[in-house]
mmCIF file of C-alpha atoms and ligand atoms in Angstrom:
data_model
loop_
_atom_site.group_PDB
_atom_site.id
_atom_site.type_symbol
_atom_site.label_atom_id
_atom_site.label_comp_id
_atom_site.label_asym_id
_atom_site.label_seq_id
_atom_site.Cartn_x
_atom_site.Cartn_y
_atom_site.Cartn_z
ATOM 1 C CA MET T 25 -117.527 -140.888 -33.952
ATOM 2 C CA SER T 26 -114.967 -143.700 -33.968
ATOM 3 C CA THR T 27 -111.379 -143.980 -35.163
ATOM 4 C CA LEU T 28 -111.016 -143.524 -38.929
ATOM 5 C CA ARG T 29 -109.175 -146.501 -40.437
ATOM 6 C CA THR T 30 -109.872 -146.753 -44.153
ATOM 7 C CA PRO T 31 -109.305 -144.359 -47.058
ATOM 8 C CA ALA T 32 -113.079 -144.375 -47.678
ATOM 9 C CA GLU T 33 -113.691 -143.221 -44.094
ATOM 10 C CA LEU T 34 -111.052 -140.517 -44.508
ATOM 11 C CA ALA T 35 -112.748 -139.301 -47.689
ATOM 12 C CA GLU T 36 -116.123 -139.314 -45.994
ATOM 13 C CA ALA T 37 -114.703 -137.270 -43.119
ATOM 14 C CA GLY T 38 -113.419 -134.699 -45.625
ATOM 15 C CA LEU T 39 -109.767 -135.507 -44.947
ATOM 16 C CA ILE T 40 -108.806 -136.638 -48.437
ATOM 17 C CA ALA T 41 -110.170 -135.592 -51.809
ATOM 18 C CA PRO T 42 -112.193 -138.358 -53.531
ATOM 19 C CA GLU T 43 -109.866 -138.212 -56.563
ATOM 20 C CA ARG T 44 -106.945 -139.211 -54.325
ATOM 21 C CA LEU T 45 -108.663 -142.372 -53.075
ATOM 22 C CA ALA T 46 -106.800 -144.743 -55.411
ATOM 23 C CA GLU T 47 -103.309 -143.556 -54.417
ATOM 24 C CA ILE T 48 -104.232 -143.438 -50.731
ATOM 25 C CA GLU T 49 -105.507 -147.021 -51.001
ATOM 26 C CA ARG T 50 -101.991 -147.961 -52.139
ATOM 27 C CA VAL T 51 -100.429 -146.217 -49.147
ATOM 28 C CA ALA T 52 -102.925 -147.839 -46.771
ATOM 29 C CA GLY T 53 -102.097 -151.227 -48.274
ATOM 30 C CA ARG T 54 -98.511 -150.720 -47.195
ATOM 31 C CA TYR T 55 -98.675 -148.819 -43.878
ATOM 32 C CA ALA T 56 -101.277 -148.785 -41.106
ATOM 33 C CA VAL T 57 -103.784 -145.920 -40.908
ATOM 34 C CA ALA T 58 -105.745 -144.683 -37.881
ATOM 35 C CA ILE T 59 -106.931 -141.228 -36.837
ATOM 36 C CA SER T 60 -108.656 -140.936 -33.466
ATOM 37 C CA PRO T 61 -111.793 -138.760 -33.192
ATOM 38 C CA ALA T 62 -109.939 -136.127 -31.153
ATOM 39 C CA MET T 63 -107.254 -135.766 -33.841
ATOM 40 C CA ALA T 64 -109.760 -135.868 -36.736
ATOM 41 C CA ASP T 65 -111.642 -133.009 -35.035
ATOM 42 C CA LEU T 66 -108.457 -131.010 -34.655
ATOM 43 C CA ILE T 67 -107.635 -131.035 -38.372
ATOM 44 C CA ASP T 68 -108.368 -127.819 -40.215
ATOM 45 C CA ARG T 69 -109.891 -129.054 -43.495
ATOM 46 C CA ALA T 70 -109.383 -125.633 -45.065
ATOM 47 C CA ASP T 71 -105.607 -125.709 -44.557
ATOM 48 C CA PRO T 72 -103.850 -127.886 -47.172
ATOM 49 C CA SER T 73 -100.718 -128.035 -45.021
ATOM 50 C CA ASP T 74 -102.379 -128.517 -41.638
ATOM 51 C CA PRO T 75 -99.701 -129.900 -39.267
ATOM 52 C CA ILE T 76 -102.110 -132.343 -37.610
ATOM 53 C CA ALA T 77 -103.296 -133.712 -40.977
ATOM 54 C CA ARG T 78 -99.705 -134.047 -42.123
ATOM 55 C CA GLN T 79 -98.946 -136.302 -39.140
ATOM 56 C CA PHE T 80 -101.870 -138.691 -39.585
ATOM 57 C CA VAL T 81 -103.465 -138.459 -43.059
ATOM 58 C CA PRO T 82 -101.674 -140.795 -45.512
ATOM 59 C CA ASP T 83 -99.892 -139.164 -48.434
ATOM 60 C CA ALA T 84 -98.773 -140.549 -51.796
ATOM 61 C CA ALA T 85 -95.246 -139.321 -50.969
ATOM 62 C CA GLU T 86 -94.985 -142.347 -48.638
ATOM 63 C CA LEU T 87 -94.799 -144.621 -51.668
ATOM 64 C CA ALA T 88 -91.357 -143.221 -52.509
ATOM 65 C CA THR T 89 -88.457 -144.807 -50.664
ATOM 66 C CA THR T 90 -84.812 -143.740 -50.822
ATOM 67 C CA PRO T 91 -81.719 -145.982 -50.680
ATOM 68 C CA GLU T 92 -80.663 -144.915 -47.185
ATOM 69 C CA GLU T 93 -84.047 -145.809 -45.636
ATOM 70 C CA ARG T 94 -84.320 -149.025 -43.635
ATOM 71 C CA GLN T 95 -87.014 -151.469 -42.498
ATOM 72 C CA ASP T 96 -85.651 -151.312 -38.947
ATOM 73 C CA PRO T 97 -84.071 -147.845 -38.827
ATOM 74 C CA ILE T 98 -82.894 -147.909 -35.216
ATOM 75 C CA GLY T 99 -81.829 -151.552 -35.159
ATOM 76 C CA ASP T 100 -84.315 -152.923 -32.610
ATOM 77 C CA LEU T 101 -84.058 -156.448 -33.990
ATOM 78 C CA ALA T 102 -80.294 -156.630 -33.476
ATOM 79 C CA HIS T 103 -80.766 -156.068 -29.737
ATOM 80 C CA SER T 104 -83.767 -158.244 -29.020
ATOM 81 C CA PRO T 105 -82.683 -161.186 -26.808
ATOM 82 C CA VAL T 106 -86.281 -162.477 -26.498
ATOM 83 C CA GLU T 107 -89.449 -161.464 -28.304
ATOM 84 C CA GLY T 108 -90.830 -158.135 -27.058
ATOM 85 C CA ILE T 109 -87.627 -157.029 -25.293
ATOM 86 C CA VAL T 110 -85.024 -154.637 -26.700
ATOM 87 C CA HIS T 111 -81.922 -154.502 -24.498
ATOM 88 C CA ARG T 112 -79.522 -151.964 -25.941
ATOM 89 C CA TYR T 113 -78.298 -150.190 -22.815
ATOM 90 C CA PRO T 114 -77.216 -152.109 -19.720
ATOM 91 C CA ASP T 115 -79.607 -150.614 -17.155
ATOM 92 C CA ARG T 116 -82.879 -150.440 -19.099
ATOM 93 C CA VAL T 117 -84.977 -152.440 -21.524
ATOM 94 C CA LEU T 118 -87.868 -151.730 -23.825
ATOM 95 C CA LEU T 119 -90.852 -153.995 -23.279
ATOM 96 C CA LYS T 120 -93.001 -154.003 -26.412
ATOM 97 C CA ALA T 121 -96.148 -155.839 -25.349
ATOM 98 C CA VAL T 122 -98.332 -154.445 -28.153
ATOM 99 C CA HIS T 123 -97.708 -153.219 -31.671
ATOM 100 C CA VAL T 124 -100.981 -151.327 -31.953
ATOM 101 C CA CYS T 125 -101.393 -147.543 -31.697
ATOM 102 C CA PRO T 126 -104.429 -145.260 -31.266
ATOM 103 C CA VAL T 127 -103.221 -143.263 -34.304
ATOM 104 C CA TYR T 128 -100.619 -144.191 -36.913
ATOM 105 C CA CYS T 129 -98.039 -141.493 -37.518
ATOM 106 C CA ARG T 130 -96.988 -141.174 -41.132
ATOM 107 C CA PHE T 131 -93.327 -140.755 -40.079
ATOM 108 C CA CYS T 132 -93.304 -143.676 -37.596
ATOM 109 C CA PHE T 133 -89.829 -145.156 -37.047
ATOM 110 C CA ARG T 134 -91.377 -148.574 -36.354
ATOM 111 C CA ARG T 135 -93.877 -148.450 -39.218
ATOM 112 C CA GLU T 136 -92.837 -151.888 -40.459
ATOM 113 C CA MET T 137 -93.598 -153.398 -37.026
ATOM 114 C CA VAL T 138 -96.789 -151.639 -35.866
ATOM 115 C CA GLY T 139 -100.370 -151.897 -37.071
ATOM 116 C CA PRO T 140 -102.628 -154.755 -38.132
ATOM 117 C CA GLN T 141 -99.862 -156.257 -40.317
ATOM 118 C CA GLY T 142 -97.185 -155.673 -37.689
ATOM 119 C CA LEU T 143 -95.715 -157.822 -34.955
ATOM 120 C CA GLY T 144 -99.003 -158.099 -33.069
ATOM 121 C CA THR T 145 -99.450 -158.527 -29.326
ATOM 122 C CA LEU T 146 -97.157 -160.780 -27.309
ATOM 123 C CA THR T 147 -98.660 -164.187 -26.595
ATOM 124 C CA PRO T 148 -98.905 -165.188 -22.919
ATOM 125 C CA GLU T 149 -95.917 -167.534 -23.469
ATOM 126 C CA ALA T 150 -93.812 -164.753 -25.023
ATOM 127 C CA LEU T 151 -94.740 -162.405 -22.174
ATOM 128 C CA GLU T 152 -93.683 -165.095 -19.727
ATOM 129 C CA LYS T 153 -90.250 -165.218 -21.375
ATOM 130 C CA ALA T 154 -89.976 -161.424 -21.438
ATOM 131 C CA PHE T 155 -90.665 -161.153 -17.699
ATOM 132 C CA ALA T 156 -88.287 -164.042 -17.005
ATOM 133 C CA TYR T 157 -85.591 -162.152 -18.941
ATOM 134 C CA ILE T 158 -86.132 -159.017 -16.845
ATOM 135 C CA ALA T 159 -86.145 -161.037 -13.610
ATOM 136 C CA ASP T 160 -82.908 -162.818 -14.622
ATOM 137 C CA HIS T 161 -81.023 -159.571 -15.318
ATOM 138 C CA PRO T 162 -80.408 -157.711 -12.058
ATOM 139 C CA GLU T 163 -78.763 -154.850 -13.972
ATOM 140 C CA ILE T 164 -82.180 -153.828 -15.366
ATOM 141 C CA TRP T 165 -83.129 -150.799 -13.297
ATOM 142 C CA GLU T 166 -85.831 -149.425 -15.596
ATOM 143 C CA VAL T 167 -88.478 -151.005 -17.819
ATOM 144 C CA ILE T 168 -89.768 -148.838 -20.658
ATOM 145 C CA LEU T 169 -93.136 -149.845 -22.085
ATOM 146 C CA THR T 170 -93.391 -148.803 -25.695
ATOM 147 C CA GLY T 171 -94.469 -150.506 -28.866
ATOM 148 C CA GLY T 172 -96.878 -149.683 -30.264
ATOM 149 C CA ASP T 173 -98.620 -147.683 -27.595
ATOM 150 C CA PRO T 174 -98.893 -149.511 -24.261
ATOM 151 C CA LEU T 175 -101.823 -147.330 -23.178
ATOM 152 C CA VAL T 176 -104.116 -148.950 -25.744
ATOM 153 C CA LEU T 177 -104.231 -151.913 -23.353
ATOM 154 C CA SER T 178 -107.214 -152.114 -21.032
ATOM 155 C CA ALA T 179 -106.713 -151.102 -17.408
ATOM 156 C CA ARG T 180 -107.130 -154.760 -16.473
ATOM 157 C CA ARG T 181 -104.399 -155.962 -18.872
ATOM 158 C CA LEU T 182 -102.055 -153.140 -17.867
ATOM 159 C CA SER T 183 -102.426 -153.826 -14.165
ATOM 160 C CA GLU T 184 -101.714 -157.509 -14.798
ATOM 161 C CA LEU T 185 -98.452 -156.521 -16.505
ATOM 162 C CA MET T 186 -97.591 -154.070 -13.736
ATOM 163 C CA ARG T 187 -98.204 -156.642 -11.044
ATOM 164 C CA ARG T 188 -95.689 -158.882 -12.801
ATOM 165 C CA LEU T 189 -93.108 -156.102 -12.525
ATOM 166 C CA SER T 190 -93.963 -155.339 -8.897
ATOM 167 C CA VAL T 191 -92.274 -158.560 -7.721
ATOM 168 C CA ILE T 192 -88.987 -157.838 -9.525
ATOM 169 C CA ASP T 193 -87.062 -155.935 -6.864
ATOM 170 C CA HIS T 194 -84.206 -154.661 -9.004
ATOM 171 C CA VAL T 195 -86.616 -152.754 -11.288
ATOM 172 C CA LYS T 196 -87.057 -149.350 -9.669
ATOM 173 C CA VAL T 197 -88.605 -147.267 -12.457
ATOM 174 C CA VAL T 198 -91.316 -147.987 -15.014
ATOM 175 C CA ARG T 199 -91.646 -145.634 -17.973
ATOM 176 C CA PHE T 200 -94.430 -145.512 -20.561
ATOM 177 C CA HIS T 201 -94.074 -143.920 -23.991
ATOM 178 C CA THR T 202 -97.490 -142.952 -25.315
ATOM 179 C CA ARG T 203 -99.624 -140.656 -27.395
ATOM 180 C CA VAL T 204 -102.869 -141.546 -25.604
ATOM 181 C CA PRO T 205 -103.164 -138.539 -23.234
ATOM 182 C CA ALA T 206 -103.310 -136.251 -26.294
ATOM 183 C CA VAL T 207 -105.005 -138.400 -28.941
ATOM 184 C CA GLU T 208 -107.536 -140.235 -26.725
ATOM 185 C CA PRO T 209 -107.593 -138.130 -23.553
ATOM 186 C CA HIS T 210 -110.789 -139.676 -22.166
ATOM 187 C CA ARG T 211 -108.926 -142.986 -21.741
ATOM 188 C CA ILE T 212 -106.885 -141.453 -18.920
ATOM 189 C CA ASP T 213 -109.362 -142.233 -16.176
ATOM 190 C CA GLU T 214 -109.059 -143.446 -12.606
ATOM 191 C CA SER T 215 -108.810 -147.116 -13.489
ATOM 192 C CA LEU T 216 -106.115 -146.587 -16.121
ATOM 193 C CA ILE T 217 -104.083 -144.407 -13.746
ATOM 194 C CA ALA T 218 -104.412 -147.040 -11.013
ATOM 195 C CA ALA T 219 -103.167 -149.626 -13.538
ATOM 196 C CA LEU T 220 -100.133 -147.516 -14.474
ATOM 197 C CA LYS T 221 -99.234 -147.344 -10.783
ATOM 198 C CA ALA T 222 -99.986 -150.987 -9.966
ATOM 199 C CA SER T 223 -96.289 -151.958 -10.031
ATOM 200 C CA GLY T 224 -95.648 -149.830 -6.948
ATOM 201 C CA LYS T 225 -92.531 -148.518 -8.755
ATOM 202 C CA ILE T 226 -91.746 -144.916 -9.633
ATOM 203 C CA VAL T 227 -93.739 -144.151 -12.798
ATOM 204 C CA TYR T 228 -92.784 -141.834 -15.638
ATOM 205 C CA VAL T 229 -95.005 -141.163 -18.650
ATOM 206 C CA ALA T 230 -93.403 -139.698 -21.783
ATOM 207 C CA LEU T 231 -95.988 -138.030 -24.010
ATOM 208 C CA HIS T 232 -95.304 -138.053 -27.741
ATOM 209 C CA ALA T 233 -96.628 -134.838 -29.325
ATOM 210 C CA ASN T 234 -95.192 -132.753 -32.148
ATOM 211 C CA HIS T 235 -97.342 -129.664 -32.496
ATOM 212 C CA PRO T 236 -98.687 -127.302 -29.802
ATOM 213 C CA ARG T 237 -102.266 -127.737 -31.074
ATOM 214 C CA GLU T 238 -102.156 -131.386 -29.943
ATOM 215 C CA LEU T 239 -102.198 -130.106 -26.352
ATOM 216 C CA THR T 240 -105.918 -129.354 -26.401
ATOM 217 C CA PRO T 241 -107.763 -128.461 -23.182
ATOM 218 C CA GLU T 242 -108.874 -132.124 -22.951
ATOM 219 C CA ALA T 243 -105.285 -133.346 -23.420
ATOM 220 C CA ARG T 244 -104.028 -130.926 -20.762
ATOM 221 C CA ALA T 245 -106.715 -132.122 -18.361
ATOM 222 C CA ALA T 246 -105.723 -135.759 -18.983
ATOM 223 C CA CYS T 247 -102.078 -134.924 -18.244
ATOM 224 C CA ALA T 248 -103.131 -133.040 -15.104
ATOM 225 C CA ARG T 249 -104.863 -136.205 -13.870
ATOM 226 C CA LEU T 250 -101.648 -138.172 -14.413
ATOM 227 C CA VAL T 251 -99.406 -135.605 -12.759
ATOM 228 C CA ASP T 252 -101.799 -135.051 -9.837
ATOM 229 C CA SER T 253 -101.675 -138.790 -9.205
ATOM 230 C CA GLY T 254 -97.910 -138.590 -8.645
ATOM 231 C CA ILE T 255 -96.716 -139.674 -12.085
ATOM 232 C CA VAL T 256 -93.856 -137.653 -13.575
ATOM 233 C CA MET T 257 -94.362 -136.588 -17.185
ATOM 234 C CA LEU T 258 -91.785 -136.041 -19.904
ATOM 235 C CA SER T 259 -92.120 -135.054 -23.533
ATOM 236 C CA GLN T 260 -90.943 -136.721 -26.668
ATOM 237 C CA SER T 261 -91.213 -135.080 -30.100
ATOM 238 C CA VAL T 262 -89.886 -135.678 -33.563
ATOM 239 C CA LEU T 263 -88.493 -132.777 -35.546
ATOM 240 C CA LEU T 264 -90.546 -132.898 -38.748
ATOM 241 C CA ARG T 265 -90.512 -130.872 -41.915
ATOM 242 C CA GLY T 266 -93.759 -128.993 -42.418
ATOM 243 C CA ILE T 267 -94.965 -129.758 -38.895
ATOM 244 C CA ASN T 268 -92.662 -128.172 -36.342
ATOM 245 C CA ASP T 269 -89.506 -127.155 -38.219
ATOM 246 C CA ASP T 270 -89.740 -123.471 -37.389
ATOM 247 C CA PRO T 271 -88.661 -121.613 -34.264
ATOM 248 C CA ASP T 272 -92.119 -120.291 -33.315
ATOM 249 C CA THR T 273 -93.815 -123.689 -33.466
ATOM 250 C CA LEU T 274 -91.017 -125.438 -31.586
ATOM 251 C CA ALA T 275 -91.002 -122.758 -28.893
ATOM 252 C CA ALA T 276 -94.805 -122.912 -28.560
ATOM 253 C CA LEU T 277 -94.677 -126.720 -28.349
ATOM 254 C CA MET T 278 -92.070 -126.737 -25.583
ATOM 255 C CA ARG T 279 -93.933 -124.046 -23.659
ATOM 256 C CA ALA T 280 -97.194 -125.974 -24.011
ATOM 257 C CA PHE T 281 -95.469 -128.992 -22.443
ATOM 258 C CA VAL T 282 -94.092 -126.989 -19.530
ATOM 259 C CA GLU T 283 -97.470 -125.310 -18.945
ATOM 260 C CA THR T 284 -98.912 -128.833 -18.714
ATOM 261 C CA ARG T 285 -96.237 -129.865 -16.143
ATOM 262 C CA ILE T 286 -94.469 -131.995 -18.731
ATOM 263 C CA ARG T 287 -90.718 -131.591 -18.700
ATOM 264 C CA PRO T 288 -89.311 -131.474 -22.269
ATOM 265 C CA TYR T 289 -87.116 -134.531 -22.677
ATOM 266 C CA TYR T 290 -86.239 -135.589 -26.215
ATOM 267 C CA LEU T 291 -86.516 -133.931 -29.594
ATOM 268 C CA HIS T 292 -85.708 -136.700 -32.067
ATOM 269 C CA HIS T 293 -84.079 -136.152 -35.390
ATOM 270 C CA PRO T 294 -86.336 -138.065 -37.843
ATOM 271 C CA ASP T 295 -85.271 -141.683 -38.382
ATOM 272 C CA LEU T 296 -84.609 -143.256 -41.781
ATOM 273 C CA ALA T 297 -87.966 -145.063 -41.899
ATOM 274 C CA PRO T 298 -89.212 -146.066 -45.356
ATOM 275 C CA GLY T 299 -91.332 -143.545 -47.231
ATOM 276 C CA THR T 300 -90.648 -140.668 -44.828
ATOM 277 C CA GLY T 301 -88.248 -138.585 -46.917
ATOM 278 C CA HIS T 302 -90.760 -135.717 -47.172
ATOM 279 C CA PHE T 303 -90.548 -135.227 -43.379
ATOM 280 C CA ARG T 304 -86.789 -135.255 -43.117
ATOM 281 C CA LEU T 305 -84.519 -132.291 -42.617
ATOM 282 C CA SER T 306 -80.766 -132.119 -42.361
ATOM 283 C CA LEU T 307 -78.801 -132.279 -39.131
ATOM 284 C CA GLU T 308 -77.590 -128.788 -39.918
ATOM 285 C CA GLU T 309 -81.141 -127.411 -40.095
ATOM 286 C CA GLY T 310 -82.061 -129.258 -36.915
ATOM 287 C CA ARG T 311 -79.088 -127.902 -35.042
ATOM 288 C CA ALA T 312 -79.839 -124.342 -36.077
ATOM 289 C CA LEU T 313 -83.449 -124.679 -34.891
ATOM 290 C CA VAL T 314 -82.465 -126.179 -31.554
ATOM 291 C CA ALA T 315 -79.687 -123.647 -30.977
ATOM 292 C CA GLY T 316 -82.265 -120.913 -31.592
ATOM 293 C CA LEU T 317 -84.379 -122.126 -28.662
ATOM 294 C CA ARG T 318 -81.640 -121.474 -26.131
ATOM 295 C CA GLY T 319 -81.841 -117.703 -26.058
ATOM 296 C CA ARG T 320 -85.508 -117.549 -26.822
ATOM 297 C CA ILE T 321 -87.335 -119.580 -24.174
ATOM 298 C CA SER T 322 -86.866 -120.690 -20.581
ATOM 299 C CA GLY T 323 -84.350 -123.320 -19.636
ATOM 300 C CA LEU T 324 -87.310 -125.421 -18.507
ATOM 301 C CA CYS T 325 -88.416 -125.564 -22.142
ATOM 302 C CA GLN T 326 -85.170 -126.938 -23.624
ATOM 303 C CA PRO T 327 -85.371 -130.479 -25.030
ATOM 304 C CA THR T 328 -82.327 -132.637 -25.712
ATOM 305 C CA TYR T 329 -81.893 -133.062 -29.455
ATOM 306 C CA VAL T 330 -81.027 -136.698 -30.222
ATOM 307 C CA LEU T 331 -80.333 -138.945 -33.171
ATOM 308 C CA ASP T 332 -80.838 -142.695 -33.029
ATOM 309 C CA ILE T 333 -77.786 -143.988 -34.857
ATOM 310 C CA PRO T 334 -78.921 -146.276 -37.699
ATOM 311 C CA GLY T 335 -77.989 -149.900 -37.066
ATOM 312 C CA GLY T 336 -78.802 -150.061 -33.374
ATOM 313 C CA TYR T 337 -75.907 -148.129 -31.825
ATOM 314 C CA GLY T 338 -78.257 -146.135 -29.587
ATOM 315 C CA LYS T 339 -79.007 -142.448 -29.226
ATOM 316 C CA ALA T 340 -76.453 -139.712 -29.632
ATOM 317 C CA VAL T 341 -76.995 -136.201 -28.303
ATOM 318 C CA ILE T 342 -76.594 -133.645 -31.062
ATOM 319 C CA ALA T 343 -75.129 -131.024 -28.811
ATOM 320 C CA PRO T 344 -74.882 -127.410 -29.911
ATOM 321 C CA ASP T 345 -71.388 -126.346 -30.866
ATOM 322 C CA THR T 346 -70.859 -123.943 -27.945
ATOM 323 C CA VAL T 347 -67.302 -124.719 -26.922
ATOM 324 C CA LYS T 348 -64.112 -124.860 -28.973
ATOM 325 C CA GLN T 349 -60.544 -125.475 -27.960
ATOM 326 C CA GLN T 350 -57.707 -123.836 -29.868
ATOM 327 C CA ASP T 351 -54.029 -123.724 -28.871
ATOM 328 C CA GLY T 352 -54.892 -124.769 -25.333
ATOM 329 C CA CYS T 353 -57.530 -122.044 -24.861
ATOM 330 C CA TRP T 354 -61.281 -122.497 -24.744
ATOM 331 C CA THR T 355 -63.793 -120.311 -26.524
ATOM 332 C CA VAL T 356 -67.446 -120.390 -25.473
ATOM 333 C CA SER T 357 -70.275 -119.019 -27.638
ATOM 334 C CA ASP T 358 -73.247 -117.270 -26.049
ATOM 335 C CA PHE T 359 -76.835 -117.533 -27.314
ATOM 336 C CA ARG T 360 -76.400 -114.448 -29.508
ATOM 337 C CA GLY T 361 -73.339 -115.943 -31.200
ATOM 338 C CA GLY T 362 -70.817 -113.811 -29.277
ATOM 339 C CA GLU T 363 -67.534 -115.566 -28.433
ATOM 340 C CA HIS T 364 -65.791 -115.483 -25.057
ATOM 341 C CA ALA T 365 -62.494 -116.861 -23.868
ATOM 342 C CA TYR T 366 -62.669 -119.306 -20.984
ATOM 343 C CA PRO T 367 -61.185 -118.717 -18.525
ATOM 344 C CA PRO T 368 -61.409 -114.993 -19.332
ATOM 345 C CA GLU T 369 -58.148 -113.107 -19.865
ATOM 346 C CA HIS T 370 -57.568 -110.540 -17.139
HETATM 347 C C1 LIG U 418 -84.411 -144.927 -26.712
HETATM 348 C C2 LIG U 418 -84.182 -146.203 -26.066
HETATM 349 C C3 LIG U 418 -84.136 -146.310 -24.666
HETATM 350 C C4 LIG U 418 -84.367 -145.133 -23.760
HETATM 351 O O1 LIG U 418 -83.292 -144.276 -23.771
HETATM 352 P P1 LIG U 418 -83.232 -143.089 -22.737
HETATM 353 O O2 LIG U 418 -82.063 -142.304 -23.190
HETATM 354 O O3 LIG U 418 -83.074 -143.701 -21.395
HETATM 355 O O4 LIG U 418 -84.521 -142.350 -22.832
HETATM 356 C C5 LIG U 418 -83.876 -147.521 -24.099
HETATM 357 N N1 LIG U 418 -83.672 -148.612 -24.857
HETATM 358 C C6 LIG U 418 -83.708 -148.543 -26.193
HETATM 359 C C7 LIG U 418 -83.469 -149.793 -26.960
HETATM 360 C C8 LIG U 418 -83.969 -147.348 -26.850
HETATM 361 O O5 LIG U 418 -84.035 -147.302 -28.185
HETATM 362 S S1 LIG U 419 -97.518 -143.657 -31.819
HETATM 363 FE FE1 LIG U 419 -95.299 -144.143 -31.958
HETATM 364 S S2 LIG U 419 -95.185 -146.322 -32.520
HETATM 365 FE FE2 LIG U 419 -97.305 -145.592 -32.933
HETATM 366 S S3 LIG U 419 -97.332 -144.945 -35.085
HETATM 367 FE FE3 LIG U 419 -96.847 -143.118 -33.878
HETATM 368 S S4 LIG U 419 -94.592 -143.055 -33.805
HETATM 369 FE FE4 LIG U 419 -95.183 -145.149 -34.437
#
């Protein structure tokens, strides 16, 4: 079985009803579609609201856009000094070498940039300029490969890129953001792992997954290979209506990460990407869900809930409201909602 890419292939695989073909063709004409074999297998055809299907199978709801949605929701373009680089924070840059992914998420925040009609792969000349930019900026401590999904590159191409970074002394950490260990776990083999480590820098891999079922035994084994090789893993998830917006699913997802030796890192509030209104929930709902995790599961399982401020202002932590100051005294709330003066009155 190979990756499903057209509405006809989705219909043939039993993932969309034949009578929906025409509307799905319209969605596919606008936004990229791909479902890897591992994810297609994971979809429960009998469940009309299957959380895996909802992430990858196109839906007519994507044709509806709302006024607040934006082509470039997190303002990448405003902070791109050279093609392929986003430099928003002083000490780290994004390096977007590819705009291809092994699956296309229906809620993708870069959906106008990724896929066959997206920004494509950097030309050798553009890559040259991107590396020159990193080399010329000694304040860049970390290079974050994202895209697109950098792990779609062959081991040979990745090790070429990593060798370019190895000679830039001020870069100490290389981070990859990827879905590959879960959606194409067999790709995580010895040669790919060697390529990820070819820079000689400290390597972090942030796995994007949104539902505990994505952490299949094969996915967990792929992550174990990465972690056993000395790579540190982090998680990255998007809070999505109908996929993980309930306390049990979120708790199970965070536990699945920790059981896989992946430290929960970010839980993103959904971005204002076009045609994604059906996935969005309010900040209030998000905060209540995240606050509910605190008392319920281990501290190891707590992600940081963040919002990328539209326009390119960066990420803001949506911290729970646990401390208040009134008339010079502090009040701290516990996980049950009880309130305590700090410092305590004797
Ligand atoms: C999200 C992001 C980063 C990474 O931020 P961290 O908080 O370090 O994970 C870096 N650069 C840009 C432009 C980003 O959008
Ligand atoms: S893997 Fe990331 S960049 Fe690719 S479609 Fe999904 S959210 Fe977008």
